[in-house]
XYZ file of N, CA and C in Angstrom:
801
model
N -18.329 17.937 -7.623
C -19.022 19.214 -7.485
C -18.571 20.174 -8.580
N -19.531 20.808 -9.224
C -19.194 21.741 -10.291
C -18.603 23.017 -9.692
N -17.765 23.720 -10.466
C -17.125 24.929 -9.943
C -18.131 26.044 -9.709
N -17.712 27.010 -8.909
C -18.538 28.183 -8.653
C -18.805 28.903 -9.960
N -20.033 29.355 -10.151
C -20.366 30.065 -11.374
C -20.068 31.549 -11.198
N -19.840 32.212 -12.320
C -19.548 33.640 -12.289
C -20.795 34.384 -11.830
N -20.635 35.321 -10.910
C -21.785 36.021 -10.360
C -21.922 37.415 -10.960
N -23.097 37.745 -11.496
C -23.333 39.097 -11.965
C -23.655 39.994 -10.787
N -23.506 41.307 -10.962
C -23.813 42.223 -9.870
C -25.298 42.524 -9.785
N -26.031 42.331 -10.888
C -27.447 42.657 -10.874
C -28.162 41.810 -9.819
N -28.925 42.484 -8.994
C -29.597 41.799 -7.897
C -29.060 42.262 -6.566
N -27.747 42.467 -6.482
C -27.134 42.992 -5.267
C -26.628 44.391 -5.585
N -27.256 45.398 -5.019
C -26.895 46.771 -5.342
C -25.541 47.139 -4.743
N -24.735 47.851 -5.537
C -23.404 48.285 -5.099
C -22.564 47.108 -4.600
N -22.535 46.043 -5.402
C -21.827 44.836 -4.995
C -20.350 45.094 -4.748
N -19.722 45.943 -5.571
C -18.292 46.195 -5.418
C -17.979 46.803 -4.050
N -18.866 47.678 -3.577
C -18.670 48.254 -2.251
C -18.939 47.212 -1.164
N -19.951 46.372 -1.393
C -20.319 45.381 -0.399
C -19.278 44.299 -0.193
N -18.478 44.026 -1.210
C -17.489 42.961 -1.083
C -16.425 43.274 -0.042
N -16.336 44.521 0.401
C -15.433 44.861 1.494
C -16.043 44.466 2.842
N -17.347 44.151 2.812
C -18.048 43.821 4.046
C -18.477 42.354 4.130
N -18.668 41.730 2.973
C -19.131 40.342 2.963
C -18.635 39.643 1.713
N -18.779 38.330 1.693
C -18.404 37.531 0.529
C -19.659 36.832 0.013
N -19.880 36.928 -1.296
C -21.008 36.262 -1.939
C -20.482 35.296 -2.990
N -20.895 34.044 -2.885
C -20.536 33.060 -3.909
C -21.813 32.375 -4.391
N -21.785 31.947 -5.640
C -22.902 31.204 -6.211
C -22.364 29.912 -6.794
N -23.114 28.823 -6.624
C -22.643 27.499 -7.023
C -23.685 26.800 -7.881
N -23.234 26.240 -8.969
C -24.119 25.528 -9.887
C -24.526 24.184 -9.290
N -25.796 23.818 -9.358
C -26.252 22.532 -8.802
C -25.900 21.360 -9.708
N -26.026 20.155 -9.158
C -25.880 18.946 -9.968
C -26.968 18.917 -11.038
N -26.762 18.131 -12.068
C -27.645 18.170 -13.233
C -29.102 17.888 -12.890
N -29.367 16.889 -12.046
C -30.759 16.550 -11.738
C -31.441 17.658 -10.950
N -30.751 18.188 -9.969
C -31.319 19.261 -9.162
C -31.389 20.558 -9.964
N -30.477 20.724 -10.903
C -30.450 21.913 -11.740
C -31.656 22.054 -12.652
N -32.475 21.022 -12.772
C -33.726 21.165 -13.515
C -34.677 22.120 -12.799
N -34.518 22.223 -11.484
C -35.432 23.029 -10.678
C -34.735 24.197 -9.976
N -33.463 24.010 -9.591
C -32.720 25.014 -8.837
C -31.790 25.775 -9.773
N -31.873 27.091 -9.752
C -31.019 27.929 -10.595
C -29.578 27.911 -10.102
N -29.384 28.154 -8.809
C -28.060 28.051 -8.206
C -28.184 28.086 -6.683
N -27.129 27.666 -6.024
C -27.002 27.839 -4.584
C -26.169 29.095 -4.338
N -26.479 29.810 -3.270
C -25.714 31.019 -2.947
C -25.353 31.024 -1.460
N -24.210 31.590 -1.180
C -23.707 31.650 0.186
C -23.182 33.056 0.453
N -23.649 33.660 1.522
C -23.153 34.962 1.966
C -22.515 34.773 3.339
N -21.280 35.216 3.480
C -20.589 35.125 4.768
C -19.945 36.470 5.079
N -19.793 36.765 6.361
C -19.223 38.048 6.764
C -18.608 37.948 8.154
N -17.667 38.826 8.404
C -17.067 38.975 9.727
C -16.885 40.460 9.989
N -17.842 41.037 10.694
C -17.820 42.457 11.030
C -17.557 42.657 12.521
N -16.832 41.708 13.095
C -16.482 41.800 14.507
C -15.793 43.133 14.787
N -16.291 43.833 15.786
C -15.774 45.143 16.186
C -15.904 46.186 15.077
N -16.836 45.932 14.136
C -17.156 46.912 13.102
C -18.635 47.269 13.181
N -18.994 48.367 12.557
C -20.400 48.779 12.537
C -21.210 47.822 11.664
N -22.485 47.626 11.969
C -23.338 46.807 11.106
C -23.374 47.375 9.688
N -23.726 46.513 8.732
C -23.762 46.933 7.326
C -25.118 46.563 6.742
N -25.715 47.482 6.002
C -26.994 47.248 5.353
C -26.771 47.037 3.860
N -27.151 45.855 3.366
C -26.981 45.546 1.946
C -28.341 45.522 1.266
N -28.469 46.300 0.201
C -29.715 46.345 -0.544
C -29.721 45.295 -1.652
N -30.866 44.648 -1.824
C -31.024 43.595 -2.836
C -32.298 43.870 -3.619
N -32.206 43.855 -4.939
C -33.398 44.067 -5.756
C -34.145 42.746 -5.909
N -35.456 42.796 -6.120
C -36.249 41.564 -6.206
C -36.009 40.802 -7.499
N -36.496 39.564 -7.529
C -36.440 38.733 -8.723
C -37.590 37.741 -8.659
N -37.993 37.154 -9.783
C -39.173 36.275 -9.806
C -38.856 34.830 -9.427
N -38.144 34.655 -8.319
C -37.704 33.321 -7.911
C -38.060 33.030 -6.455
N -38.276 31.765 -6.156
C -38.422 31.295 -4.777
C -37.032 30.998 -4.228
N -36.795 31.378 -2.974
C -35.517 31.107 -2.323
C -35.717 30.311 -1.047
N -34.967 29.232 -0.912
C -34.884 28.481 0.338
C -33.682 29.047 1.088
N -33.895 29.564 2.289
C -32.850 30.262 3.027
C -32.607 29.593 4.374
N -31.341 29.323 4.658
C -30.952 28.722 5.931
C -29.976 29.664 6.621
N -30.363 30.159 7.796
C -29.494 31.010 8.593
C -29.782 30.758 10.065
N -28.956 31.312 10.914
C -29.033 30.969 12.331
C -30.339 31.384 12.988
N -30.879 32.550 12.610
C -32.060 33.038 13.323
C -33.372 32.895 12.565
N -33.322 32.653 11.264
C -34.562 32.482 10.512
C -34.313 31.681 9.259
N -34.929 30.515 9.180
C -34.794 29.668 7.999
C -36.184 29.370 7.461
N -36.365 29.539 6.160
C -37.685 29.340 5.573
C -37.570 29.334 4.053
N -38.706 29.106 3.403
C -38.806 29.169 1.951
C -39.635 30.409 1.619
N -39.035 31.329 0.869
C -39.647 32.633 0.614
C -40.047 32.768 -0.849
N -41.228 33.340 -1.077
C -41.648 33.654 -2.428
C -40.930 34.887 -2.941
N -41.213 35.253 -4.174
C -40.553 36.408 -4.792
C -40.921 37.685 -4.059
N -39.883 38.460 -3.676
C -40.127 39.782 -3.102
C -40.522 40.730 -4.224
N -41.435 41.638 -3.940
C -41.901 42.560 -4.979
C -41.218 43.917 -4.921
N -40.450 44.147 -3.869
C -39.755 45.421 -3.742
C -38.331 45.186 -3.274
N -37.505 46.200 -3.471
C -36.145 46.164 -2.957
C -36.186 45.905 -1.448
N -35.290 45.052 -0.957
C -35.244 44.828 0.482
C -33.811 44.968 0.986
N -33.683 45.167 2.270
C -32.388 45.434 2.889
C -32.053 44.343 3.890
N -30.840 43.806 3.779
C -30.386 42.757 4.700
C -29.390 43.360 5.697
N -29.629 43.100 6.980
C -28.818 43.664 8.059
C -27.707 42.682 8.435
N -26.468 43.094 8.224
C -25.317 42.262 8.566
C -24.616 42.839 9.787
N -24.385 42.011 10.786
C -23.617 42.454 11.936
C -22.920 41.255 12.566
N -21.848 41.523 13.328
C -21.104 40.444 13.954
C -20.462 39.538 12.920
N -20.611 38.248 13.117
C -20.059 37.254 12.205
C -21.147 36.250 11.870
N -21.236 35.864 10.608
C -22.296 34.932 10.255
C -22.200 34.414 8.845
N -23.141 33.533 8.524
C -23.220 32.943 7.186
C -24.681 32.627 6.896
N -25.076 32.813 5.654
C -26.414 32.459 5.189
C -26.263 31.588 3.952
N -27.032 30.514 3.906
C -27.018 29.611 2.748
C -28.378 29.672 2.078
N -28.370 29.708 0.747
C -29.633 29.753 0.024
C -29.646 28.894 -1.220
N -30.838 28.464 -1.591
C -31.058 27.788 -2.874
C -32.076 28.617 -3.639
N -31.658 29.174 -4.764
C -32.576 29.955 -5.600
C -33.156 29.034 -6.671
N -34.461 28.841 -6.622
C -35.130 28.003 -7.615
C -35.369 28.800 -8.889
N -35.378 28.117 -10.007
C -35.710 28.766 -11.264
C -37.134 29.315 -11.180
N -37.447 30.355 -11.942
C -38.845 30.793 -11.998
C -39.742 29.607 -12.364
N -40.710 29.330 -11.514
C -41.591 28.185 -11.735
C -41.044 26.883 -11.198
N -39.771 26.856 -10.787
C -39.127 25.602 -10.414
C -39.522 25.042 -9.068
N -40.148 25.845 -8.218
C -40.527 25.329 -6.906
C -41.947 24.774 -6.882
N -42.781 25.223 -7.806
C -44.174 24.777 -7.804
C -44.335 23.252 -7.784
N -43.585 22.479 -8.592
C -43.797 21.032 -8.588
C -43.538 20.366 -7.232
N -42.798 21.020 -6.340
C -42.536 20.446 -5.021
C -43.765 20.506 -4.118
N -44.620 21.518 -4.314
C -45.739 21.713 -3.380
C -47.109 21.662 -4.036
N -47.152 21.846 -5.357
C -48.409 21.781 -6.101
C -49.478 22.715 -5.530
N -49.069 23.907 -5.140
C -50.022 24.935 -4.740
C -49.503 26.262 -5.247
N -50.400 27.226 -5.495
C -49.963 28.483 -6.114
C -48.822 29.142 -5.347
N -47.777 29.488 -6.070
C -46.616 30.130 -5.445
C -46.980 31.514 -4.944
N -48.025 32.112 -5.474
C -48.464 33.423 -5.003
C -48.828 33.382 -3.519
N -49.159 32.198 -2.994
C -49.514 32.073 -1.577
C -48.307 32.304 -0.664
N -47.104 32.256 -1.229
C -45.903 32.497 -0.433
C -45.581 33.985 -0.302
N -46.345 34.830 -0.960
C -46.032 36.257 -0.995
C -45.958 36.861 0.402
N -46.919 36.516 1.247
C -46.970 37.098 2.595
C -46.738 36.085 3.697
N -46.571 34.827 3.323
C -46.404 33.790 4.332
C -45.339 32.780 3.892
N -44.088 32.949 4.332
C -43.046 31.969 3.989
C -43.435 30.571 4.459
N -42.860 29.575 3.833
C -43.151 28.175 4.147
C -42.002 27.567 4.943
N -42.328 26.737 5.898
C -41.294 26.071 6.679
C -40.581 25.025 5.818
N -39.275 24.975 5.925
C -38.485 24.022 5.139
C -38.903 22.593 5.449
N -39.150 22.303 6.727
C -39.497 20.945 7.149
C -40.886 20.516 6.681
N -41.680 21.450 6.158
C -42.982 21.082 5.598
C -42.864 20.566 4.168
N -41.692 20.743 3.563
C -41.473 20.292 2.190
C -40.426 19.193 2.123
N -39.386 19.325 2.926
C -38.270 18.373 2.898
C -38.155 17.644 4.241
N -37.653 16.421 4.183
C -37.533 15.603 5.393
C -36.308 16.003 6.195
N -36.434 17.093 6.943
C -35.313 17.596 7.739
C -35.814 18.007 9.119
N -34.924 17.985 10.080
C -35.162 18.594 11.387
C -34.376 19.884 11.348
N -35.069 21.018 11.405
C -34.453 22.285 11.036
C -33.297 22.666 11.962
N -33.396 22.368 13.248
C -32.296 22.692 14.154
C -31.038 21.936 13.801
N -31.191 20.640 13.535
C -30.046 19.810 13.150
C -29.476 20.249 11.814
N -30.373 20.576 10.866
C -29.934 21.014 9.538
C -29.086 22.275 9.634
N -29.546 23.257 10.379
C -28.788 24.507 10.519
C -27.410 24.240 11.132
N -27.392 23.420 12.178
C -26.126 23.144 12.844
C -25.150 22.445 11.913
N -25.624 21.462 11.167
C -24.736 20.686 10.291
C -24.297 21.504 9.079
N -25.231 22.189 8.441
C -24.905 22.853 7.180
C -24.071 24.111 7.396
N -24.441 24.929 8.367
C -23.781 26.224 8.532
C -22.405 26.127 9.184
N -22.067 24.947 9.679
C -20.748 24.781 10.326
C -19.774 23.994 9.456
N -20.153 23.713 8.215
C -19.243 22.997 7.323
C -18.009 23.850 7.026
N -16.864 23.214 6.889
C -15.627 23.947 6.631
C -15.542 24.466 5.203
N -16.140 23.757 4.269
C -16.055 24.177 2.864
C -17.447 24.436 2.299
N -17.515 25.351 1.352
C -18.796 25.665 0.723
C -19.287 24.506 -0.135
N -18.374 23.755 -0.718
C -18.786 22.603 -1.523
C -19.488 21.572 -0.649
N -19.068 21.425 0.603
C -19.739 20.499 1.521
C -21.124 21.021 1.899
N -21.275 22.333 2.003
C -22.587 22.910 2.279
C -23.550 22.605 1.137
N -23.072 22.783 -0.086
C -23.895 22.481 -1.254
C -24.243 20.997 -1.293
N -23.272 20.146 -0.996
C -23.501 18.690 -1.007
C -24.597 18.301 -0.010
N -24.554 18.867 1.197
C -25.569 18.560 2.202
C -26.950 19.046 1.760
N -26.994 20.228 1.131
C -28.275 20.745 0.648
C -28.863 19.829 -0.420
N -28.024 19.366 -1.321
C -28.519 18.466 -2.370
C -28.994 17.144 -1.789
N -28.407 16.729 -0.689
C -28.809 15.465 -0.065
C -30.244 15.509 0.444
N -30.692 16.667 0.956
C -32.083 16.697 1.433
C -33.060 17.123 0.342
N -32.575 17.773 -0.710
C -33.456 18.145 -1.822
C -33.714 16.958 -2.739
N -32.685 16.181 -3.036
C -32.775 15.128 -4.052
C -33.904 14.119 -3.799
N -34.109 13.606 -2.571
C -35.187 12.625 -2.377
C -36.580 13.174 -2.659
N -36.714 14.494 -2.675
C -38.020 15.107 -2.897
C -38.188 15.668 -4.308
N -37.234 15.394 -5.193
C -37.343 15.920 -6.553
C -38.622 15.410 -7.214
N -39.458 16.311 -7.719
C -40.698 15.899 -8.381
C -40.442 15.532 -9.839
N -41.420 14.948 -10.499
C -41.283 14.703 -11.939
C -41.106 16.025 -12.679
N -40.435 15.962 -13.816
C -40.215 17.167 -14.611
C -41.536 17.735 -15.097
N -41.624 19.052 -15.120
C -42.823 19.760 -15.550
C -42.432 20.690 -16.700
N -42.997 20.436 -17.882
C -42.646 21.233 -19.064
C -42.981 22.715 -18.920
N -43.898 23.034 -18.028
C -44.265 24.438 -17.854
C -43.092 25.269 -17.332
N -42.177 24.646 -16.588
C -41.016 25.375 -16.062
C -40.185 25.926 -17.222
N -39.908 25.084 -18.200
C -39.117 25.516 -19.354
C -39.836 26.620 -20.123
N -41.151 26.474 -20.273
C -41.933 27.462 -21.005
C -41.911 28.811 -20.282
N -42.087 28.791 -18.970
C -42.068 30.021 -18.175
C -40.707 30.699 -18.280
N -39.640 29.923 -18.235
C -38.309 30.506 -18.324
C -38.027 31.067 -19.714
N -38.614 30.475 -20.745
C -38.494 31.048 -22.081
C -39.144 32.428 -22.129
N -40.308 32.550 -21.490
C -41.003 33.836 -21.456
C -40.179 34.874 -20.701
N -39.717 34.512 -19.514
C -38.982 35.468 -18.680
C -37.647 35.829 -19.322
N -36.973 34.867 -19.917
C -35.707 35.171 -20.600
C -35.938 36.145 -21.752
N -37.051 36.002 -22.446
C -37.361 36.919 -23.546
C -37.626 38.332 -23.006
N -38.367 38.402 -21.900
C -38.632 39.708 -21.295
C -37.334 40.371 -20.849
N -36.400 39.596 -20.319
C -35.117 40.133 -19.856
C -34.365 40.857 -20.971
N -34.296 40.218 -22.142
C -33.419 40.724 -23.199
C -34.121 41.640 -24.185
N -35.435 41.539 -24.291
C -36.176 42.328 -25.280
C -36.745 43.574 -24.617
N -36.047 44.682 -24.746
C -36.449 45.911 -24.079
C -37.695 46.532 -24.702
N -38.118 46.016 -25.843
C -39.320 46.534 -26.493
C -40.589 46.017 -25.818
N -40.470 44.975 -25.001
C -41.643 44.421 -24.325
C -41.972 45.278 -23.111
N -43.108 45.956 -23.149
C -43.547 46.794 -22.031
C -44.969 46.469 -21.592
N -45.640 45.570 -22.308
C -47.025 45.247 -21.986
C -47.250 43.736 -22.012
N -48.177 43.287 -21.190
C -48.509 41.862 -21.115
C -49.043 41.357 -22.449
N -49.820 42.191 -23.139
C -50.387 41.774 -24.427
C -49.289 41.401 -25.424
N -48.134 42.038 -25.310
C -47.030 41.736 -26.215
C -46.462 40.350 -25.948
N -46.438 39.925 -24.693
C -46.030 38.548 -24.370
C -47.039 37.575 -24.958
N -48.313 37.880 -24.785
C -49.369 37.001 -25.298
C -49.241 36.807 -26.809
N -48.942 37.888 -27.514
C -48.787 37.792 -28.965
C -47.560 36.962 -29.332
N -46.453 37.180 -28.622
C -45.211 36.465 -28.932
C -45.334 34.970 -28.691
N -46.059 34.592 -27.630
C -46.119 33.180 -27.241
C -47.489 32.561 -27.484
N -48.350 33.290 -28.201
C -49.664 32.776 -28.610
C -50.464 32.271 -27.410
N -50.602 33.167 -26.413
C -51.304 32.825 -25.192
C -52.463 33.771 -24.950
N -53.517 33.233 -24.360
C -54.594 34.055 -23.851
C -54.107 34.779 -22.597
N -54.519 36.039 -22.450
C -54.018 36.844 -21.331
C -54.363 36.223 -19.983
N -55.565 35.743 -19.817
C -55.966 35.128 -18.543
C -55.175 33.856 -18.278
N -54.888 33.094 -19.333
C -54.095 31.876 -19.183
C -52.692 32.214 -18.687
N -52.092 33.249 -19.285
C -50.755 33.680 -18.874
C -50.752 34.131 -17.416
N -51.743 34.898 -17.023
C -51.811 35.391 -15.652
C -51.982 34.247 -14.660
N -52.805 33.279 -14.990
C -52.985 32.121 -14.099
C -51.706 31.309 -13.995
N -51.010 31.164 -15.111
C -49.763 30.411 -15.135
C -48.727 31.055 -14.211
N -48.607 32.370 -14.270
C -47.636 33.061 -13.438
C -48.056 33.044 -11.969
N -49.332 33.184 -11.691
C -49.805 33.122 -10.312
C -49.503 31.758 -9.700
N -49.711 30.726 -10.481
C -49.512 29.364 -9.998
C -48.050 28.995 -9.868
N -47.241 29.313 -10.872
C -45.861 28.832 -10.914
C -44.826 29.843 -10.421
N -45.058 31.116 -10.649
C -44.035 32.127 -10.365
C -44.337 32.909 -9.092
N -45.611 33.190 -8.864
C -45.988 33.896 -7.647
C -46.112 35.393 -7.815
N -45.752 35.906 -8.976
C -45.924 37.323 -9.306
C -46.525 37.407 -10.699
N -47.096 38.554 -11.021
C -47.784 38.698 -12.305
C -46.795 38.928 -13.433
N -47.190 38.594 -14.672
C -46.327 38.911 -15.818
C -46.098 40.409 -15.959
N -47.071 41.214 -15.562
C -46.909 42.672 -15.603
C -45.766 43.100 -14.689
N -45.707 42.507 -13.500
C -44.639 42.849 -12.557
C -43.278 42.424 -13.092
N -43.204 41.262 -13.732
C -41.936 40.787 -14.289
C -41.444 41.751 -15.375
N -42.345 42.202 -16.230
C -41.968 43.186 -17.247
C -41.436 44.447 -16.566
N -42.169 44.923 -15.582
C -41.768 46.135 -14.863
C -40.386 45.970 -14.232
N -40.155 44.839 -13.604
C -38.871 44.575 -12.949
C -37.711 44.726 -13.922
N -37.776 44.054 -15.054
C -36.643 44.060 -15.978
C -36.533 45.361 -16.756
N -37.660 46.026 -17.028
C -37.554 47.318 -17.692
C -36.932 48.350 -16.757
N -37.222 48.280 -15.473
C -36.631 49.222 -14.528
C -35.154 48.912 -14.299
N -34.797 47.641 -14.314
C -33.376 47.288 -14.238
C -32.656 47.778 -15.495
N -33.305 47.628 -16.655
C -32.735 48.177 -17.894
C -32.583 49.684 -17.790
N -33.579 50.344 -17.193
C -33.527 51.794 -17.040
C -32.337 52.193 -16.172
N -32.096 51.449 -15.103
C -30.954 51.745 -14.228
C -29.645 51.633 -14.996
N -29.538 50.604 -15.835
C -28.324 50.429 -16.644
C -28.173 51.589 -17.627
N -29.293 52.008 -18.231
C -29.249 53.118 -19.179
C -28.823 54.412 -18.485
N -29.372 54.657 -17.298
C -29.053 55.863 -16.543
C -27.565 55.919 -16.198
N -26.980 54.753 -15.908
C -25.556 54.715 -15.579
C -24.706 55.251 -16.719
N -25.133 54.973 -17.971
C -24.357 55.382 -19.136
C -24.815 56.726 -19.702
N -26.074 57.099 -19.405
C -26.595 58.377 -19.912
C -27.299 59.114 -18.773
N -26.542 59.656 -17.823
C -27.136 60.253 -16.613
C -27.980 61.498 -16.858
N -27.917 62.084 -18.036
C -28.669 63.314 -18.282
C -29.945 63.044 -19.090
N -30.483 61.867 -18.944
C -31.715 61.511 -19.642
C -32.896 62.332 -19.134
N -33.866 62.496 -19.995
C -35.125 63.136 -19.616
C -36.039 62.053 -19.031
N -36.422 62.200 -17.738
C -37.206 61.149 -17.064
C -38.570 60.963 -17.710
N -39.159 62.036 -18.174
C -40.473 61.935 -18.804
C -40.392 61.096 -20.077
N -39.364 61.343 -20.872
C -39.180 60.588 -22.115
C -38.885 59.118 -21.823
N -38.035 58.878 -20.824
C -37.689 57.499 -20.470
C -38.909 56.752 -19.950
N -39.711 57.416 -19.128
C -40.893 56.753 -18.576
C -41.877 56.378 -19.681
N -42.007 57.224 -20.689
C -42.885 56.922 -21.819
C -42.380 55.714 -22.598
N -41.066 55.662 -22.810
C -40.464 54.529 -23.517
C -40.705 53.217 -22.774
N -40.788 53.286 -21.442
C -40.988 52.089 -20.626
C -42.458 51.704 -20.497
N -43.338 52.488 -21.108
C -44.752 52.149 -21.087
C -45.540 52.799 -19.975
N -44.946 53.775 -19.268
C -45.657 54.470 -18.200
C -46.475 55.625 -18.774
N -47.611 55.898 -18.122
C -48.464 57.002 -18.561
C -47.958 58.342 -18.053
N -47.225 58.314 -16.935
C -46.702 59.577 -16.418
C -45.391 59.334 -15.684
N -44.648 60.395 -15.498
C -43.315 60.332 -14.913
C -43.353 59.945 -13.444
N -44.368 60.382 -12.706
C -44.426 60.132 -11.268
C -44.525 58.644 -10.951
N -45.321 57.902 -11.754
C -45.433 56.462 -11.525
C -44.113 55.755 -11.830
N -43.432 56.221 -12.856
C -42.118 55.657 -13.178
C -41.152 55.855 -12.021
N -41.097 57.059 -11.485
C -40.165 57.348 -10.393
C -40.506 56.524 -9.153
N -41.798 56.394 -8.850
C -42.230 55.596 -7.694
C -41.813 54.142 -7.850
N -42.042 53.547 -9.032
C -41.698 52.149 -9.261
C -40.184 51.949 -9.297
N -39.467 52.909 -9.878
C -38.003 52.825 -9.919
C -37.452 52.758 -8.499
N -37.984 53.590 -7.637
C -37.507 53.596 -6.250
C -37.844 52.287 -5.543
N -39.016 51.716 -5.799
C -39.413 50.483 -5.123
C -38.540 49.303 -5.538
N -38.061 49.326 -6.791
C -37.249 48.222 -7.302
C -35.761 48.471 -7.080
N -35.297 49.658 -7.389
C -33.865 49.972 -7.346
C -33.444 50.529 -5.979
N -34.399 51.083 -5.240
C -34.086 51.565 -3.902
C -33.807 53.050 -3.826
N -33.804 53.724 -4.973
C -33.530 55.159 -5.032
C -34.334 55.756 -6.179
N -34.578 57.052 -6.118
C -35.192 57.720 -7.264
C -34.145 57.792 -8.383
N -34.572 58.021 -9.626
C -33.583 58.166 -10.703
C -32.554 59.259 -10.416
N -32.998 60.389 -9.853
C -32.062 61.473 -9.534
C -31.037 61.039 -8.492
N -31.513 60.334 -7.459
C -30.596 59.845 -6.413
C -29.617 58.829 -6.990
N -30.115 58.006 -7.903
C -29.277 56.993 -8.526
C -28.180 57.645 -9.368
N -28.540 58.693 -10.094
C -27.565 59.422 -10.905
C -26.491 60.058 -10.024
N -26.927 60.739 -8.965
C -25.961 61.413 -8.089
C -24.985 60.431 -7.466
N -25.461 59.247 -7.162
C -24.591 58.235 -6.558
C -23.535 57.749 -7.548
N -23.880 57.732 -8.834
C -22.966 57.200 -9.851
C -21.985 58.260 -10.365
N -22.293 59.542 -10.144
C -21.412 60.599 -10.651
C -20.129 60.715 -9.814
């Protein structure tokens, strides 16, 4: 089993504060499964005789297979910040697929998962009650990962070159802050706009416009942390927004707070 990979804080808001309430680890998959799965993640907590804790998580363009005691399913990409309620004692196990990495398993548009999660047993040969009992009670996290790979591996589909291409696009959007429009992706990768949109609907489940918005707003949050006295109107224009109000609305939907609230929290 490969060692635990270093976890960035992006994605889990206020991770340093949350680590007093829960433990988050991420584990690199075996090479064959790693063609499709980005990493496995495990969240565990013990809040016995403590107040419940609400952890905010920002969205990402990935499908997640989630196994927990009360709800296990395969979820498409969330489009807004969501809050996870932690209370008592528990553990959640997840497999985060690469953008586009889950499509070859089901061969149907990932956008269909937006409002309707998929049952794990509809994709993999498992009995969900037995799976939860066996996986969530393992003594070591490496054994949890091993069991997950055991039910994923028999269903591994043939490699699909589109996965690599999609990840090249998304990786470019992540690092290139100058990209604010879909047309700019089309020019960079020599794609027709409709072709790009269909590709993302089929493989990723969210639009390329949303992916650009997600990473530009995450970039904006990072910028605000270092330059809290920024002019919101100027920043919104730089991000490709026509007006400040739409920028603030989208920032709140992704980051969970308005820019002003975010600044006050960091001061």
